[in-house]
Amino acid sequence: MNKCVFLSAIVFAAFLFVSCGEQKATTSLNAMDTFMTIQVYGKKPDIALEKTKKLIYQIERNISTTNEASDVYRLNHGEKISASGDTLTLTKYGLDFAKQTNGVFNPALYPVTSAWGFTTGAYKVPSENQIDELLPLTDYSKIQIDGTSINLEHGMALDFGAIGKGYTGDEAIKLLKANGIRSALLDLGGNIQALGKKTDGTEWNIGIKSPWTGKAAASIKIADKAVITSGGYERFFTADDGHNYIHIFDGKTGRPVDNGIAGVTIIAESGLYADALSTTMFVMGLKDAAAYWKEHSDFEMIIFTENQDLYYTEGLDGKLQLLTDFASVNVIR
Ligand code: AMP
Ligand code: MG
Protein backbone atom coordinates (compact mmCIF):
# COMPACT_ATOMS: atom_id res chain seq x y z
CA MET A 1 0.00 0.00 0.00
CA ASN A 2 1.47 3.37 -0.91
CA LYS A 3 1.73 6.04 1.76
CA CYS A 4 -1.23 8.07 0.52
CA VAL A 5 -3.62 5.10 0.34
CA PHE A 6 -2.45 4.03 3.78
CA LEU A 7 -3.08 7.49 5.25
CA SER A 8 -6.50 7.65 3.62
CA ALA A 9 -7.31 4.29 5.16
CA ILE A 10 -6.37 5.62 8.59
CA VAL A 11 -8.39 8.79 8.10
CA PHE A 12 -11.33 6.72 6.88
CA ALA A 13 -11.06 4.40 9.90
CA ALA A 14 -10.92 7.39 12.27
CA PHE A 15 -13.94 8.91 10.56
CA LEU A 16 -15.87 5.64 10.90
CA PHE A 17 -14.99 5.47 14.54
CA VAL A 18 -16.52 8.82 15.37
CA SER A 19 -19.28 8.68 12.81
CA CYS A 20 -21.06 5.52 13.95
CA GLY A 21 -22.82 7.15 16.85
CA GLU A 22 -19.91 6.72 19.23
CA GLN A 23 -19.83 9.13 22.15
CA LYS A 24 -17.77 9.96 25.17
CA ALA A 25 -19.01 9.59 28.74
CA THR A 26 -17.21 10.16 32.02
CA THR A 27 -18.00 9.32 35.60
CA SER A 28 -16.30 9.46 38.96
CA LEU A 29 -16.95 7.63 42.18
CA ASN A 30 -15.56 7.03 45.63
CA ALA A 31 -14.89 3.36 46.19
CA MET A 32 -12.22 1.18 47.78
CA ASP A 33 -11.04 4.08 49.94
CA THR A 34 -10.12 6.13 46.90
CA PHE A 35 -11.38 8.45 44.18
CA MET A 36 -11.91 6.90 40.76
CA THR A 37 -12.65 8.37 37.32
CA ILE A 38 -13.61 6.46 34.22
CA GLN A 39 -13.91 7.79 30.70
CA VAL A 40 -15.30 5.65 27.92
CA TYR A 41 -15.89 6.06 24.21
CA GLY A 42 -18.36 3.97 22.26
CA LYS A 43 -22.00 3.35 21.59
CA LYS A 44 -24.28 3.84 24.61
CA PRO A 45 -21.37 4.77 26.87
CA ASP A 46 -23.69 5.80 29.72
CA ILE A 47 -25.09 2.31 30.03
CA ALA A 48 -21.59 0.80 30.02
CA LEU A 49 -20.49 3.28 32.69
CA GLU A 50 -23.45 2.52 34.95
CA LYS A 51 -22.70 -1.21 34.71
CA THR A 52 -19.04 -0.55 35.48
CA LYS A 53 -19.91 1.47 38.57
CA LYS A 54 -22.17 -1.32 39.80
CA LEU A 55 -19.39 -3.84 39.20
CA ILE A 56 -16.88 -1.77 41.20
CA TYR A 57 -19.29 -1.39 44.13
CA GLN A 58 -20.06 -5.11 43.98
CA ILE A 59 -16.37 -6.09 44.12
CA GLU A 60 -15.89 -3.64 46.99
CA ARG A 61 -18.82 -5.22 48.86
CA ASN A 62 -17.17 -8.63 48.50
CA ILE A 63 -13.59 -7.77 49.45
CA SER A 64 -13.83 -4.80 51.84
CA THR A 65 -12.06 -5.42 55.15
CA THR A 66 -14.41 -3.00 56.93
CA ASN A 67 -17.88 -3.69 55.54
CA GLU A 68 -19.41 -6.19 57.99
CA ALA A 69 -21.34 -7.92 55.21
CA SER A 70 -18.31 -8.56 52.99
CA ASP A 71 -16.78 -12.00 52.45
CA VAL A 72 -13.42 -10.78 53.65
CA TYR A 73 -14.78 -9.17 56.84
CA ARG A 74 -16.74 -12.31 57.69
CA LEU A 75 -13.77 -14.60 56.97
CA ASN A 76 -11.52 -12.36 59.04
CA HIS A 77 -13.98 -12.64 61.92
CA GLY A 78 -14.00 -16.42 61.95
CA GLU A 79 -17.17 -17.09 59.95
CA LYS A 80 -17.44 -20.01 57.57
CA ILE A 81 -18.81 -18.67 54.31
CA SER A 82 -19.33 -19.63 50.71
CA ALA A 83 -17.10 -17.05 49.04
CA SER A 84 -17.94 -15.00 45.95
CA GLY A 85 -16.02 -15.43 42.70
CA ASP A 86 -14.15 -12.17 43.37
CA THR A 87 -12.97 -13.33 46.78
CA LEU A 88 -12.01 -16.78 45.52
CA THR A 89 -10.07 -15.41 42.55
CA LEU A 90 -8.18 -12.93 44.72
CA THR A 91 -7.45 -15.50 47.41
CA LYS A 92 -6.11 -18.01 44.89
CA TYR A 93 -4.08 -15.37 43.05
CA GLY A 94 -2.73 -13.89 46.29
CA LEU A 95 -1.76 -17.31 47.56
CA ASP A 96 -0.05 -18.29 44.31
CA PHE A 97 1.81 -14.98 44.20
CA ALA A 98 2.88 -15.40 47.83
CA LYS A 99 4.26 -18.89 47.06
CA GLN A 100 5.96 -17.69 43.91
CA THR A 101 7.66 -14.78 45.70
CA ASN A 102 8.48 -16.77 48.83
CA GLY A 103 6.19 -14.58 50.93
CA VAL A 104 7.47 -11.18 49.80
CA PHE A 105 3.90 -10.73 48.64
CA ASN A 106 1.61 -11.84 51.45
CA PRO A 107 -2.19 -11.41 51.44
CA ALA A 108 -2.36 -12.44 55.13
CA LEU A 109 -0.52 -9.52 56.76
CA TYR A 110 -3.67 -7.91 58.14
CA PRO A 111 -3.03 -8.86 61.80
CA VAL A 112 0.33 -7.06 61.61
CA THR A 113 -0.78 -4.02 59.58
CA SER A 114 -3.70 -3.66 62.05
CA ALA A 115 -1.32 -3.60 65.01
CA TRP A 116 0.41 -0.61 63.37
CA GLY A 117 -2.96 1.09 62.94
CA PHE A 118 -2.94 1.10 59.13
CA THR A 119 -6.39 -0.47 58.99
CA THR A 120 -8.05 2.15 61.21
CA GLY A 121 -5.81 5.23 61.04
CA ALA A 122 -5.04 4.94 64.77
CA TYR A 123 -1.30 4.67 64.09
CA LYS A 124 1.18 3.33 66.63
CA VAL A 125 4.49 1.48 66.75
CA PRO A 126 3.82 -1.93 68.32
CA SER A 127 6.35 -3.54 70.65
CA GLU A 128 8.76 -6.21 69.34
CA ASN A 129 6.92 -8.73 71.51
CA GLN A 130 3.59 -7.86 70.01
CA ILE A 131 4.97 -8.19 66.48
CA ASP A 132 6.58 -11.56 67.33
CA GLU A 133 3.26 -12.83 68.65
CA LEU A 134 1.41 -11.73 65.52
CA LEU A 135 3.86 -13.00 62.89
CA PRO A 136 2.71 -16.67 63.07
CA LEU A 137 -0.80 -15.45 62.18
CA THR A 138 0.51 -14.18 58.84
CA ASP A 139 1.54 -17.65 57.63
CA TYR A 140 -0.18 -17.71 54.23
CA SER A 141 0.59 -21.43 53.80
CA LYS A 142 -2.21 -22.05 56.31
CA ILE A 143 -4.87 -20.55 54.02
CA GLN A 144 -6.95 -23.40 52.65
CA ILE A 145 -9.36 -23.28 49.76
CA ASP A 146 -11.92 -26.04 49.40
CA GLY A 147 -14.46 -25.44 46.64
CA THR A 148 -16.00 -22.08 47.48
CA SER A 149 -14.97 -22.17 51.10
CA ILE A 150 -11.82 -20.50 52.40
CA ASN A 151 -10.40 -21.65 55.72
CA LEU A 152 -8.21 -19.48 57.90
CA GLU A 153 -6.78 -20.46 61.25
CA HIS A 154 -8.09 -18.57 64.27
CA GLY A 155 -6.72 -15.02 64.32
CA MET A 156 -5.63 -15.00 60.67
CA ALA A 157 -7.03 -12.35 58.32
CA LEU A 158 -6.90 -11.56 54.60
CA ASP A 159 -6.33 -8.18 52.98
CA PHE A 160 -6.47 -7.53 49.25
CA GLY A 161 -5.29 -3.92 49.51
CA ALA A 162 -2.33 -4.74 47.26
CA ILE A 163 -4.27 -6.38 44.41
CA GLY A 164 -7.93 -5.41 44.69
CA LYS A 165 -7.81 -2.32 42.49
CA GLY A 166 -5.80 -4.03 39.75
CA TYR A 167 -8.28 -6.91 39.74
CA THR A 168 -11.16 -4.44 39.62
CA GLY A 169 -9.59 -2.65 36.65
CA ASP A 170 -9.29 -5.93 34.72
CA GLU A 171 -12.89 -6.87 35.48
CA ALA A 172 -14.11 -3.39 34.50
CA ILE A 173 -12.27 -3.58 31.19
CA LYS A 174 -13.77 -7.02 30.44
CA LEU A 175 -17.22 -5.59 31.13
CA LEU A 176 -16.63 -2.49 29.00
CA LYS A 177 -15.44 -4.62 26.07
CA ALA A 178 -18.50 -6.87 26.39
CA ASN A 179 -20.61 -3.70 26.17
CA GLY A 180 -19.10 -2.56 22.91
CA ILE A 181 -16.62 -0.04 24.32
CA ARG A 182 -13.38 0.05 22.38
CA SER A 183 -11.62 2.93 24.05
CA ALA A 184 -11.54 3.76 27.76
CA LEU A 185 -9.29 5.11 30.45
CA LEU A 186 -9.73 4.09 34.08
CA ASP A 187 -8.08 5.92 36.92
CA LEU A 188 -8.73 3.86 40.01
CA GLY A 189 -7.05 6.01 42.63
CA GLY A 190 -3.89 6.51 40.59
CA ASN A 191 -3.92 2.99 39.18
CA ILE A 192 -4.35 3.62 35.47
CA GLN A 193 -5.76 1.07 33.05
CA ALA A 194 -6.32 1.74 29.37
CA LEU A 195 -8.61 -0.09 26.98
CA GLY A 196 -7.43 0.41 23.42
CA LYS A 197 -6.12 3.74 22.19
CA LYS A 198 -7.61 7.21 22.17
CA THR A 199 -10.32 7.75 19.55
CA ASP A 200 -7.86 9.60 17.31
CA GLY A 201 -5.79 6.41 17.12
CA THR A 202 -2.92 7.70 19.26
CA GLU A 203 -1.81 6.20 22.54
CA TRP A 204 -2.81 7.51 25.98
CA ASN A 205 -0.22 9.71 27.63
CA ILE A 206 0.00 8.76 31.30
CA GLY A 207 1.73 10.88 33.92
CA ILE A 208 3.76 9.18 36.64
CA LYS A 209 3.57 11.04 39.91
CA SER A 210 6.66 12.37 41.61
CA PRO A 211 6.91 10.99 45.17
CA TRP A 212 8.31 14.40 46.19
CA THR A 213 6.13 17.02 44.52
CA GLY A 214 2.97 15.08 43.65
CA LYS A 215 3.25 16.47 40.09
CA ALA A 216 4.11 14.31 37.08
CA ALA A 217 7.81 13.37 37.17
CA ALA A 218 7.61 11.38 33.94
CA SER A 219 5.10 10.28 31.35
CA ILE A 220 4.62 7.28 29.17
CA LYS A 221 2.46 6.44 26.15
CA ILE A 222 0.40 3.26 26.39
CA ALA A 223 -2.49 1.33 24.84
CA ASP A 224 -4.22 -1.72 26.36
CA LYS A 225 -2.03 -1.61 29.43
CA ALA A 226 -2.10 -1.03 33.17
CA VAL A 227 0.22 1.51 34.79
CA ILE A 228 0.15 0.78 38.50
CA THR A 229 2.10 2.46 41.25
CA SER A 230 2.96 1.60 44.85
CA GLY A 231 4.23 4.58 46.79
CA GLY A 232 5.43 4.87 50.36
CA TYR A 233 4.16 8.46 50.20
CA GLU A 234 0.58 7.27 49.56
CA ARG A 235 0.02 6.29 53.20
CA PHE A 236 2.43 6.68 56.10
CA PHE A 237 2.66 8.15 59.57
CA THR A 238 5.42 9.94 61.41
CA ALA A 239 6.08 8.46 64.86
CA ASP A 240 7.24 10.37 67.96
CA ASP A 241 10.84 9.41 67.08
CA GLY A 242 10.44 11.37 63.82
CA HIS A 243 10.60 8.21 61.70
CA ASN A 244 8.16 7.73 58.80
CA TYR A 245 6.44 4.35 58.72
CA ILE A 246 4.80 3.40 55.40
CA HIS A 247 1.86 1.10 54.61
CA ILE A 248 3.91 -1.41 52.61
CA PHE A 249 5.21 -4.20 54.85
CA ASP A 250 8.04 -6.64 55.01
CA GLY A 251 6.19 -9.77 56.09
CA LYS A 252 9.37 -11.39 57.44
CA THR A 253 9.90 -8.69 60.07
CA GLY A 254 6.32 -7.46 60.50
CA ARG A 255 7.60 -3.92 60.00
CA PRO A 256 7.03 -1.29 57.31
CA VAL A 257 9.53 -1.47 54.48
CA ASP A 258 12.45 0.91 54.85
CA ASN A 259 14.73 0.12 51.92
CA GLY A 260 15.31 3.46 50.20
CA ILE A 261 12.50 2.97 47.64
CA ALA A 262 10.05 5.86 47.27
CA GLY A 263 7.81 4.46 44.54
CA VAL A 264 7.50 1.62 42.04
CA THR A 265 5.42 1.79 38.86
CA ILE A 266 4.67 -1.35 36.85
CA ILE A 267 3.49 -1.40 33.26
CA ALA A 268 1.88 -4.68 32.21
CA GLU A 269 -1.13 -6.00 30.33
CA SER A 270 -2.98 -7.26 33.39
CA GLY A 271 -3.92 -4.84 36.16
CA LEU A 272 -3.98 -7.66 38.70
CA TYR A 273 -0.45 -8.73 37.81
CA ALA A 274 0.82 -5.13 37.73
CA ASP A 275 -0.76 -4.40 41.12
CA ALA A 276 0.71 -7.52 42.72
CA LEU A 277 4.08 -6.67 41.21
CA SER A 278 4.11 -3.01 42.26
CA THR A 279 3.79 -3.99 45.91
CA THR A 280 6.16 -6.96 45.60
CA MET A 281 8.92 -5.06 43.77
CA PHE A 282 8.66 -2.29 46.38
CA VAL A 283 9.22 -4.80 49.18
CA MET A 284 12.05 -6.57 47.33
CA GLY A 285 14.04 -3.38 46.86
CA LEU A 286 16.14 -2.30 43.91
CA LYS A 287 18.52 -5.26 43.54
CA ASP A 288 16.01 -8.10 43.93
CA ALA A 289 13.39 -6.25 41.88
CA ALA A 290 15.87 -5.88 39.01
CA ALA A 291 16.75 -9.59 39.26
CA TYR A 292 13.05 -10.52 39.29
CA TRP A 293 12.42 -8.42 36.18
CA LYS A 294 15.27 -10.15 34.37
CA GLU A 295 13.67 -13.53 35.11
CA HIS A 296 10.18 -12.43 34.03
CA SER A 297 10.18 -10.46 30.82
CA ASP A 298 6.43 -9.76 30.83
CA PHE A 299 6.39 -6.34 32.49
CA GLU A 300 8.24 -3.05 32.63
CA MET A 301 9.12 -1.14 35.78
CA ILE A 302 10.04 2.35 36.96
CA ILE A 303 11.59 2.84 40.40
CA PHE A 304 12.08 6.13 42.24
CA THR A 305 14.45 6.00 45.20
CA GLU A 306 14.34 8.25 48.24
CA ASN A 307 17.60 9.78 46.99
CA GLN A 308 15.74 10.91 43.86
CA ASP A 309 17.44 8.38 41.60
CA LEU A 310 15.38 7.01 38.75
CA TYR A 311 15.67 3.44 37.49
CA TYR A 312 13.68 2.02 34.61
CA THR A 313 13.73 -1.22 32.66
CA GLU A 314 15.22 -1.41 29.21
CA GLY A 315 11.88 -1.92 27.43
CA LEU A 316 10.92 1.67 28.33
CA ASP A 317 13.97 3.14 26.63
CA GLY A 318 12.74 5.89 24.31
CA LYS A 319 9.16 5.58 25.62
CA LEU A 320 9.53 7.26 28.96
CA GLN A 321 9.58 11.03 28.93
CA LEU A 322 11.23 12.64 31.93
CA LEU A 323 9.56 15.83 33.17
CA THR A 324 11.82 16.69 36.07
CA ASP A 325 15.45 16.40 37.16
CA PHE A 326 16.71 13.34 38.99
CA ALA A 327 19.89 12.79 40.98
CA SER A 328 20.67 10.02 38.48
CA VAL A 329 18.89 8.20 35.66
CA ASN A 330 19.65 4.49 35.24
CA VAL A 331 18.46 1.78 32.87
CA ILE A 332 17.94 -1.75 34.23
CA ARG A 333 19.16 -4.19 31.57
P1 AMP B 1 -0.23 -1.14 47.01
O1 AMP B 1 -0.61 0.29 47.16
O2 AMP B 1 -0.83 -1.83 45.83
O3 AMP B 1 1.23 -1.38 47.09
O4 AMP B 1 -0.87 -1.93 48.24
C1 AMP B 1 -0.51 -1.62 49.54
C2 AMP B 1 -1.45 -2.33 50.50
O5 AMP B 1 -1.22 -3.75 50.43
C3 AMP B 1 -1.20 -1.97 51.94
O6 AMP B 1 -1.97 -0.84 52.31
C4 AMP B 1 -1.62 -3.24 52.67
O7 AMP B 1 -3.03 -3.30 52.76
C5 AMP B 1 -1.18 -4.32 51.72
N1 AMP B 1 0.20 -4.80 51.91
C6 AMP B 1 1.24 -4.19 52.57
N2 AMP B 1 2.36 -4.91 52.48
C7 AMP B 1 2.06 -6.00 51.73
C8 AMP B 1 2.80 -7.14 51.29
N3 AMP B 1 4.10 -7.30 51.57
N4 AMP B 1 2.14 -8.06 50.54
C9 AMP B 1 0.83 -7.91 50.23
N5 AMP B 1 0.07 -6.89 50.63
C10 AMP B 1 0.68 -5.94 51.36
MG1 MG C 1 -0.18 -3.27 44.48
Short mmCIF file of N, CA and C and ligand atoms in Angstrom, two decimals, residues 105 161-163 191 228-230 274-280, ligand 2:
data_model
loop_
_atom_site.label_atom_id
_atom_site.label_comp_id
_atom_site.label_asym_id
_atom_site.label_seq_id
_atom_site.Cartn_x
_atom_site.Cartn_y
_atom_site.Cartn_z
N PHE A 105 5.31 -11.11 48.72
CA PHE A 105 3.90 -10.73 48.64
C PHE A 105 3.15 -11.61 49.63
N GLY A 161 -5.66 -5.32 49.79
CA GLY A 161 -5.29 -3.92 49.51
C GLY A 161 -4.24 -3.80 48.42
N ALA A 162 -3.42 -4.82 48.24
CA ALA A 162 -2.33 -4.74 47.26
C ALA A 162 -2.73 -5.19 45.86
N ILE A 163 -3.89 -5.85 45.74
CA ILE A 163 -4.27 -6.38 44.41
C ILE A 163 -5.71 -6.07 44.01
N ASN A 191 -4.19 4.19 39.99
CA ASN A 191 -3.92 2.99 39.18
C ASN A 191 -4.59 3.20 37.83
N ILE A 228 0.56 0.87 37.09
CA ILE A 228 0.15 0.78 38.50
C ILE A 228 1.31 1.07 39.44
N THR A 229 1.04 1.96 40.39
CA THR A 229 2.10 2.46 41.25
C THR A 229 1.87 2.10 42.71
N SER A 230 2.95 1.72 43.39
CA SER A 230 2.96 1.60 44.85
C SER A 230 3.89 2.67 45.37
N ALA A 274 0.05 -6.36 37.50
CA ALA A 274 0.82 -5.13 37.73
C ALA A 274 0.68 -4.67 39.18
N ASP A 275 -0.52 -4.83 39.74
CA ASP A 275 -0.76 -4.40 41.12
C ASP A 275 0.02 -5.28 42.10
N ALA A 276 -0.05 -6.60 41.86
CA ALA A 276 0.71 -7.52 42.72
C ALA A 276 2.20 -7.20 42.63
N LEU A 277 2.66 -6.95 41.40
CA LEU A 277 4.08 -6.67 41.21
C LEU A 277 4.51 -5.36 41.84
N SER A 278 3.67 -4.32 41.74
CA SER A 278 4.11 -3.01 42.26
C SER A 278 4.43 -3.13 43.75
N THR A 279 3.56 -3.82 44.47
CA THR A 279 3.79 -3.99 45.91
C THR A 279 5.01 -4.88 46.15
N THR A 280 5.08 -5.98 45.39
CA THR A 280 6.16 -6.96 45.60
C THR A 280 7.53 -6.36 45.28
MG MG B 2 -0.18 -3.27 44.48
#
